Tab-separated table of C-alpha atoms in Angstrom:
chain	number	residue	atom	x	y	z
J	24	UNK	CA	-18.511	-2.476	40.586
J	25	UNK	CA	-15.467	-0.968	42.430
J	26	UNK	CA	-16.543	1.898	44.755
J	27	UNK	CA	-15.344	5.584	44.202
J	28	UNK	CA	-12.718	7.557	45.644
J	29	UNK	CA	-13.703	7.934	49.396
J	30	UNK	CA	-14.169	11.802	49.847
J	31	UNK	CA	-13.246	13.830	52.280
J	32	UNK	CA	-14.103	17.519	52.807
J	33	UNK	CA	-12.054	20.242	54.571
J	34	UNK	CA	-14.167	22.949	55.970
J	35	UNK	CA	-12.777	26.262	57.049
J	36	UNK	CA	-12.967	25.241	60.797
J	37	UNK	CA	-10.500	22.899	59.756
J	38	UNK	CA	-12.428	19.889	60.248
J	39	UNK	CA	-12.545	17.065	58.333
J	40	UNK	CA	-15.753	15.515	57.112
J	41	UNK	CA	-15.685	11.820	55.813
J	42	UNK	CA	-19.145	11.767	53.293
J	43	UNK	CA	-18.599	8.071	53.253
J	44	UNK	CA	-19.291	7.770	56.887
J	45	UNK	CA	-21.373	11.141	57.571
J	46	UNK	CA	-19.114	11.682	60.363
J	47	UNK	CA	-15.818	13.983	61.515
J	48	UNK	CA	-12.755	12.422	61.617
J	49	UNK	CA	-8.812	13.842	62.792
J	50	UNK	CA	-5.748	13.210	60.666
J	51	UNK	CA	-4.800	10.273	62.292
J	52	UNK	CA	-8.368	8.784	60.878
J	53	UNK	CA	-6.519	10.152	57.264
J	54	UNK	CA	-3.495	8.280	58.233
J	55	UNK	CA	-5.307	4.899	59.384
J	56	UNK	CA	-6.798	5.389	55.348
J	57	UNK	CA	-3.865	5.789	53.981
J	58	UNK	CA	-2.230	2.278	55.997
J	59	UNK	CA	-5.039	0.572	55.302
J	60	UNK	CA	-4.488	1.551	51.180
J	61	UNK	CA	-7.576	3.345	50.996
J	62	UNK	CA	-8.454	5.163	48.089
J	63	UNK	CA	-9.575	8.966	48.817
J	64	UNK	CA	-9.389	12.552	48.042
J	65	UNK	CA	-9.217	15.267	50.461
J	66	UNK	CA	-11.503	18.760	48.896
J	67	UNK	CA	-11.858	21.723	50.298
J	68	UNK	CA	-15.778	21.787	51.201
J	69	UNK	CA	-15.979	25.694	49.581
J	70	UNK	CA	-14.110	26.072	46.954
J	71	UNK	CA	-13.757	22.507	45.768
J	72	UNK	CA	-9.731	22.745	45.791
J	73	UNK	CA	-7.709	19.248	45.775
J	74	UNK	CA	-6.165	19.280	49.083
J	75	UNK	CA	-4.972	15.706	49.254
J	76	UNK	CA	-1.447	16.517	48.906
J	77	UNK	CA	-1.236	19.117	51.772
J	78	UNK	CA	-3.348	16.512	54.062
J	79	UNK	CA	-0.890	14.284	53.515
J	80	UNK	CA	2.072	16.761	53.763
J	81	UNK	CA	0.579	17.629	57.464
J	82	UNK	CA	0.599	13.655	58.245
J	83	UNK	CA	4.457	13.310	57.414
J	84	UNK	CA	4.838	16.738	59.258
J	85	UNK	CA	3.264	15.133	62.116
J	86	UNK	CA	4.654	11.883	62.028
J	87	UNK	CA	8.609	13.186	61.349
J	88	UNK	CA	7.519	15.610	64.822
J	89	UNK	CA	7.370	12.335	66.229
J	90	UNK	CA	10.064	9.721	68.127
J	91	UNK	CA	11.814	8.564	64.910
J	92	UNK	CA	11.639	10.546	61.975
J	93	UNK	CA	12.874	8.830	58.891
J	94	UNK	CA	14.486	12.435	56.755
J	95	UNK	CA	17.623	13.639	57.932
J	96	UNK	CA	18.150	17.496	57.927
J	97	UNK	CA	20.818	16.537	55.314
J	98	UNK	CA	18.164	14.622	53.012
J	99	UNK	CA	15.360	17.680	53.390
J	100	UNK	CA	17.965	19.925	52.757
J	101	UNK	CA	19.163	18.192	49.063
J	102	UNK	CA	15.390	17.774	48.640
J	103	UNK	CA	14.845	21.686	48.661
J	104	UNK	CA	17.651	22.152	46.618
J	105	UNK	CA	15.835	20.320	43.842
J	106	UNK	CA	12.685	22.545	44.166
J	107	UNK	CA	13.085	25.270	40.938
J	108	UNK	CA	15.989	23.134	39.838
J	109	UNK	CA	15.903	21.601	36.190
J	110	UNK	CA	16.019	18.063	37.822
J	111	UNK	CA	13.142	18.255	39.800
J	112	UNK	CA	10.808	16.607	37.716
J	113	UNK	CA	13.171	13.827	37.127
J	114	UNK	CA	14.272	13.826	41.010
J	115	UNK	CA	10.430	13.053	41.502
J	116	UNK	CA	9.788	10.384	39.419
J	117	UNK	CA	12.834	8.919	40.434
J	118	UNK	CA	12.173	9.238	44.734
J	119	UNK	CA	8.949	7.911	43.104
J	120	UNK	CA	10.495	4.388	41.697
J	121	UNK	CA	12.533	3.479	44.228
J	122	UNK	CA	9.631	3.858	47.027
J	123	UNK	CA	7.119	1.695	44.583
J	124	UNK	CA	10.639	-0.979	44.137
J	125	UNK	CA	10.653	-0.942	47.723
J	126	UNK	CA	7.370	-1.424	48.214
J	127	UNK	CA	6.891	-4.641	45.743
J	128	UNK	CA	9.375	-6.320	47.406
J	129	UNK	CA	8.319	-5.974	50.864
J	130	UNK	CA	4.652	-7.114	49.020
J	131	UNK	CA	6.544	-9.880	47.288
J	132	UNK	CA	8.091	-10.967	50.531
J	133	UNK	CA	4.568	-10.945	52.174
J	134	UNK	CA	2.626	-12.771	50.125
J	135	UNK	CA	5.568	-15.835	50.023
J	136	UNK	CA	5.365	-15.574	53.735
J	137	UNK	CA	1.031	-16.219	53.506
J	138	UNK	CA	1.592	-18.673	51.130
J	139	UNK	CA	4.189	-20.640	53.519
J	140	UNK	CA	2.657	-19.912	57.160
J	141	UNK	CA	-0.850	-19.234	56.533
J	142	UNK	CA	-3.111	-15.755	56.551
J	143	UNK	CA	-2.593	-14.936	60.719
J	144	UNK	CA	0.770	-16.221	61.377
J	145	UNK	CA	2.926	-13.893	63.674
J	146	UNK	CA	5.849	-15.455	61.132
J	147	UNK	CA	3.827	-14.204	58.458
J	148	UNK	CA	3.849	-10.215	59.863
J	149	UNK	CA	6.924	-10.702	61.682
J	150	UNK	CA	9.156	-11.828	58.877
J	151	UNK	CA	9.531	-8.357	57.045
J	152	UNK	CA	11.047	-7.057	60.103
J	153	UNK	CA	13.326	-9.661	60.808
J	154	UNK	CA	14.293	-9.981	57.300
J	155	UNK	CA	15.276	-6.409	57.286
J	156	UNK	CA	17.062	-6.848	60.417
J	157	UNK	CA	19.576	-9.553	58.715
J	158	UNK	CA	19.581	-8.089	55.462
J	159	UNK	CA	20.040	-4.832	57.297
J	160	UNK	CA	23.661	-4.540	56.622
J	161	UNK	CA	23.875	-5.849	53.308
J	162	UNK	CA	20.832	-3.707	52.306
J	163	UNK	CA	22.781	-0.485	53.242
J	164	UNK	CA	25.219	-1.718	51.385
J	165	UNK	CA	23.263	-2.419	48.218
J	166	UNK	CA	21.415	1.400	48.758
J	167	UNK	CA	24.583	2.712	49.094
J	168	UNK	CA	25.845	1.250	45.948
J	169	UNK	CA	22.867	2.021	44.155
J	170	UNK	CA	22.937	5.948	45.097
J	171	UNK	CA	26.665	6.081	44.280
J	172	UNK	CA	25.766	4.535	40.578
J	173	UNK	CA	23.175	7.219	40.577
J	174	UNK	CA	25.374	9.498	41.816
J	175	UNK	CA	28.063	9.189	39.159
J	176	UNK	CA	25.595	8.742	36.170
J	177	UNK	CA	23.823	12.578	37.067
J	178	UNK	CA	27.539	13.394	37.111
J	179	UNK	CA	27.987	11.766	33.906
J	180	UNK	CA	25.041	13.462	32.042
J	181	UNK	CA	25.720	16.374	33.690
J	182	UNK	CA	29.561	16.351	32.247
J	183	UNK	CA	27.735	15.638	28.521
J	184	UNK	CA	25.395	18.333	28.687
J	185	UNK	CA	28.640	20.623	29.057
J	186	UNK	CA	30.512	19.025	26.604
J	187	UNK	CA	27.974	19.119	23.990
J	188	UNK	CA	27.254	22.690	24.961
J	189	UNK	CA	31.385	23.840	24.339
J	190	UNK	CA	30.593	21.622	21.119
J	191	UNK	CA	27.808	23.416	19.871
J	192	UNK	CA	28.991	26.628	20.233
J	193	UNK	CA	32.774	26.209	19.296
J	194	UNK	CA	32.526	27.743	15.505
J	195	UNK	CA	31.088	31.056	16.996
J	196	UNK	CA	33.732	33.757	17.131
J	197	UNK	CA	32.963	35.650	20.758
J	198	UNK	CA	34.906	38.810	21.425
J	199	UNK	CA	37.609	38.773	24.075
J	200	UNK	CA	36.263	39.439	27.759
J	201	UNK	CA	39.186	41.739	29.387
J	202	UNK	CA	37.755	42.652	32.881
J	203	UNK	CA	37.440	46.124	34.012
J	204	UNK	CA	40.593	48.060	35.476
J	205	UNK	CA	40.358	50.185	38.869
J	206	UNK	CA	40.629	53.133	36.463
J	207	UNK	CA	37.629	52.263	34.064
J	208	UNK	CA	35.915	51.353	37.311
J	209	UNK	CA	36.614	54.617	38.647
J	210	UNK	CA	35.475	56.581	35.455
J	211	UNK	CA	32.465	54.822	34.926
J	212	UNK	CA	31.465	55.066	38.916
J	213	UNK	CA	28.657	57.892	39.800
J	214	UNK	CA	29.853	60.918	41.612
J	215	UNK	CA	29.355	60.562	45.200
J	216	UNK	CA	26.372	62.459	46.460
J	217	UNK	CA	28.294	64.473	49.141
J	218	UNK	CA	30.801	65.891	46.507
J	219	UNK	CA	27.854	67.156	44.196
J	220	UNK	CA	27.012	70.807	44.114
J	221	UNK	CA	23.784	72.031	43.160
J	222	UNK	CA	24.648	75.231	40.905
Protein backbone atom coordinates (compact mmCIF):
# COMPACT_ATOMS: atom_id res chain seq x y z
CA UNK A 1 0.00 0.00 0.00
CA UNK A 2 1.54 3.35 -1.16
CA UNK A 3 1.94 5.78 1.79
CA UNK A 4 0.00 9.18 1.96
CA UNK A 5 0.89 12.56 1.15
CA UNK A 6 3.70 13.48 3.68
CA UNK A 7 2.16 16.46 5.72
CA UNK A 8 3.49 19.30 6.75
CA UNK A 9 2.02 21.96 9.07
CA UNK A 10 2.70 25.74 9.16
CA UNK A 11 2.15 27.22 12.51
CA UNK A 12 1.83 30.91 13.07
CA UNK A 13 5.46 31.14 14.42
CA UNK A 14 6.22 30.24 11.07
CA UNK A 15 7.63 26.98 11.73
CA UNK A 16 7.30 24.09 9.95
CA UNK A 17 6.27 20.81 11.49
CA UNK A 18 6.91 17.50 9.49
CA UNK A 19 4.02 14.89 11.26
CA UNK A 20 5.84 12.22 9.40
CA UNK A 21 8.93 12.72 11.39
CA UNK A 22 7.47 14.53 14.67
CA UNK A 23 10.10 16.99 14.19
CA UNK A 24 10.74 20.89 12.83
CA UNK A 25 12.24 21.27 9.76
CA UNK A 26 13.45 24.81 7.54
CA UNK A 27 12.61 25.26 3.88
CA UNK A 28 15.59 23.90 2.67
CA UNK A 29 14.29 20.43 4.45
CA UNK A 30 10.97 21.39 1.92
CA UNK A 31 13.35 21.76 -0.87
CA UNK A 32 15.52 18.47 -0.16
CA UNK A 33 11.51 16.86 -0.45
CA UNK A 34 10.81 18.29 -3.30
CA UNK A 35 14.55 16.95 -5.12
CA UNK A 36 14.13 13.92 -3.74
CA UNK A 37 10.27 13.73 -5.57
CA UNK A 38 8.58 13.50 -2.42
CA UNK A 39 5.05 13.61 -2.24
CA UNK A 40 3.64 16.28 0.43
CA UNK A 41 1.33 19.00 1.30
CA UNK A 42 2.16 22.00 3.21
CA UNK A 43 -1.33 23.12 5.75
CA UNK A 44 -1.60 25.72 7.75
CA UNK A 45 -1.73 24.00 11.39
CA UNK A 46 -5.00 26.52 12.34
CA UNK A 47 -7.00 27.00 9.84
CA UNK A 48 -6.26 23.98 7.70
CA UNK A 49 -5.46 26.28 4.48
CA UNK A 50 -3.38 24.53 1.49
CA UNK A 51 -0.23 26.37 1.62
CA UNK A 52 1.86 24.19 -0.64
CA UNK A 53 1.97 26.57 -3.38
CA UNK A 54 3.24 29.62 -1.37
CA UNK A 55 5.95 27.14 0.36
CA UNK A 56 7.08 26.47 -2.74
CA UNK A 57 6.78 30.07 -4.14
CA UNK A 58 9.21 31.11 -1.02
CA UNK A 59 11.75 28.18 -2.21
CA UNK A 60 12.05 29.67 -5.87
CA UNK A 61 12.10 33.16 -4.11
CA UNK A 62 14.95 31.93 -2.21
CA UNK A 63 16.71 30.03 -4.62
CA UNK A 64 16.40 32.93 -7.68
CA UNK A 65 17.98 35.35 -4.40
CA UNK A 66 20.69 33.08 -4.92
CA UNK A 67 24.14 32.98 -7.32
CA UNK A 68 22.32 31.99 -10.56
CA UNK A 69 18.85 32.59 -10.91
CA UNK A 70 17.29 30.93 -13.87
CA UNK A 71 14.13 33.99 -14.74
CA UNK A 72 15.27 36.94 -16.38
CA UNK A 73 13.57 40.29 -15.36
CA UNK A 74 12.38 40.13 -19.02
CA UNK A 75 10.72 36.52 -18.53
CA UNK A 76 8.99 37.61 -14.91
CA UNK A 77 7.97 40.57 -16.47
CA UNK A 78 5.89 38.69 -19.67
CA UNK A 79 4.89 36.26 -16.90
CA UNK A 80 2.95 39.10 -14.97
CA UNK A 81 1.61 40.32 -17.96
CA UNK A 82 -0.31 37.06 -18.33
CA UNK A 83 -1.77 37.30 -14.76
CA UNK A 84 -5.72 38.70 -15.42
CA UNK A 85 -5.01 38.17 -19.09
CA UNK A 86 -7.43 35.80 -21.13
CA UNK A 87 -4.35 33.53 -21.88
CA UNK A 88 -3.39 32.79 -18.60
CA UNK A 89 -4.91 29.62 -18.17
CA UNK A 90 -3.58 28.46 -21.42
CA UNK A 91 -0.02 30.21 -20.69
CA UNK A 92 -0.09 27.74 -17.61
CA UNK A 93 -0.76 24.64 -18.96
CA UNK A 94 1.48 25.37 -21.60
CA UNK A 95 4.85 26.59 -19.12
CA UNK A 96 3.37 23.35 -17.65
CA UNK A 97 4.17 20.92 -20.85
CA UNK A 98 7.21 22.03 -21.80
CA UNK A 99 8.78 21.67 -18.09
CA UNK A 100 7.15 17.89 -17.86
CA UNK A 101 8.81 17.46 -21.96
CA UNK A 102 11.85 18.58 -20.45
CA UNK A 103 11.77 16.64 -17.72
CA UNK A 104 11.07 13.07 -19.58
CA UNK A 105 13.83 13.53 -21.56
CA UNK A 106 16.38 14.30 -19.10
CA UNK A 107 14.53 10.92 -17.28
CA UNK A 108 14.77 9.18 -20.62
CA UNK A 109 18.40 10.10 -20.93
CA UNK A 110 19.01 8.78 -17.33
CA UNK A 111 17.68 5.69 -17.28
CA UNK A 112 19.69 4.75 -20.91
CA UNK A 113 22.69 5.98 -19.07
CA UNK A 114 21.84 3.14 -15.84
CA UNK A 115 21.09 0.75 -18.23
CA UNK A 116 24.63 1.26 -20.11
CA UNK A 117 27.06 2.15 -17.03
CA UNK A 118 25.42 0.67 -14.15
CA UNK A 119 23.30 2.27 -10.97
CA UNK A 120 26.59 4.46 -9.32
CA UNK A 121 28.50 5.39 -12.30
CA UNK A 122 29.85 9.07 -12.23
CA UNK A 123 29.06 8.57 -16.30
CA UNK A 124 25.74 7.70 -15.29
CA UNK A 125 25.07 11.33 -13.21
CA UNK A 126 27.54 13.09 -15.16
CA UNK A 127 26.17 12.50 -18.61
CA UNK A 128 23.05 14.91 -18.39
CA UNK A 129 25.39 17.67 -17.85
CA UNK A 130 27.72 16.99 -20.42
CA UNK A 131 25.09 16.17 -22.82
CA UNK A 132 23.62 19.53 -22.28
CA UNK A 133 26.90 21.06 -22.60
CA UNK A 134 27.27 19.70 -26.41
CA UNK A 135 23.81 19.88 -27.24
CA UNK A 136 23.95 23.27 -25.61
CA UNK A 137 24.04 25.19 -28.77
CA UNK A 138 21.87 23.25 -30.84
CA UNK A 139 19.33 23.07 -27.95
CA UNK A 140 19.05 26.94 -27.94
CA UNK A 141 18.58 26.66 -31.20
CA UNK A 142 15.77 24.12 -31.19
CA UNK A 143 14.03 26.37 -28.00
CA UNK A 144 14.40 29.17 -29.97
CA UNK A 145 12.68 27.70 -32.89
CA UNK A 146 10.13 26.22 -30.90
CA UNK A 147 9.10 29.68 -29.08
CA UNK A 148 9.17 31.48 -32.45
CA UNK A 149 6.53 28.65 -33.85
CA UNK A 150 4.70 29.44 -30.70
CA UNK A 151 5.17 32.78 -31.13
CA UNK A 152 3.64 33.13 -34.59
CA UNK A 153 0.75 30.58 -33.98
CA UNK A 154 -0.68 32.99 -30.70
CA UNK A 155 -0.20 35.59 -33.43
CA UNK A 156 -2.07 33.55 -35.77
CA UNK A 157 -5.12 32.80 -33.49
CA UNK A 158 -4.93 35.98 -32.25
CA UNK A 159 -5.29 37.53 -36.04
CA UNK A 160 -8.55 34.88 -36.37
CA UNK A 161 -10.19 35.86 -33.36
CA UNK A 162 -10.23 39.49 -35.01
CA UNK A 163 -11.16 38.44 -38.19
CA UNK A 164 -14.00 36.40 -37.17
CA UNK A 165 -15.01 39.17 -34.82
CA UNK A 166 -15.17 42.05 -38.05
CA UNK A 167 -17.05 38.89 -39.59
CA UNK A 168 -19.58 38.49 -37.15
CA UNK A 169 -20.52 41.78 -36.76
CA UNK A 170 -20.28 43.13 -40.43
CA UNK A 171 -24.29 43.08 -41.25
CA UNK A 172 -24.90 45.42 -38.18
CA UNK A 173 -25.46 49.00 -39.29
CA UNK A 174 -23.43 51.21 -36.41
CA UNK A 175 -23.91 54.94 -36.53
CA UNK A 176 -21.03 57.13 -37.66
CA UNK A 177 -18.49 58.07 -34.74
CA UNK A 178 -17.53 61.93 -35.60
CA UNK A 179 -15.30 62.97 -32.60
CA UNK A 180 -16.03 65.92 -30.55
CA UNK A 181 -14.99 69.55 -31.80
CA UNK A 182 -13.15 72.15 -29.37
CA UNK A 183 -16.53 73.92 -29.50
CA UNK A 184 -18.83 70.93 -28.37
CA UNK A 185 -16.01 70.30 -25.93
CA UNK A 186 -16.25 73.67 -24.71
CA UNK A 187 -20.15 73.68 -24.37
CA UNK A 188 -20.45 70.55 -22.78
CA UNK A 189 -17.38 71.43 -20.18
CA UNK A 190 -18.57 72.49 -16.42
CA UNK A 191 -18.18 76.08 -15.50
CA UNK A 192 -15.06 76.62 -13.71
CA UNK A 193 -15.54 76.97 -10.01
CA UNK A 194 -13.77 80.39 -9.70
CA UNK A 195 -16.13 82.03 -12.34
CA UNK A 196 -19.35 80.80 -10.41
CA UNK A 197 -21.33 83.25 -8.37
CA UNK A 198 -23.43 82.25 -5.65
CA UNK A 199 -26.67 84.57 -6.11
Amino acid sequence: MADKSRLIKKYPNRRLYDTRTSSYITLSDVKELVLGNEDFQVVDAKTGDDLTRSILLQIILEEEAGGAPMFTSDLLSHMIRFYGNAMQGMMGKYLENNIKAFTDMQGKLQEQARGIYGENSPISQDLWAQFLNFQGPALQSMMGTYVEQSKKMFQQMQDQVESQTRNMFTGFQFPAYTPPTAEDKAENAEPDVKTRTDK
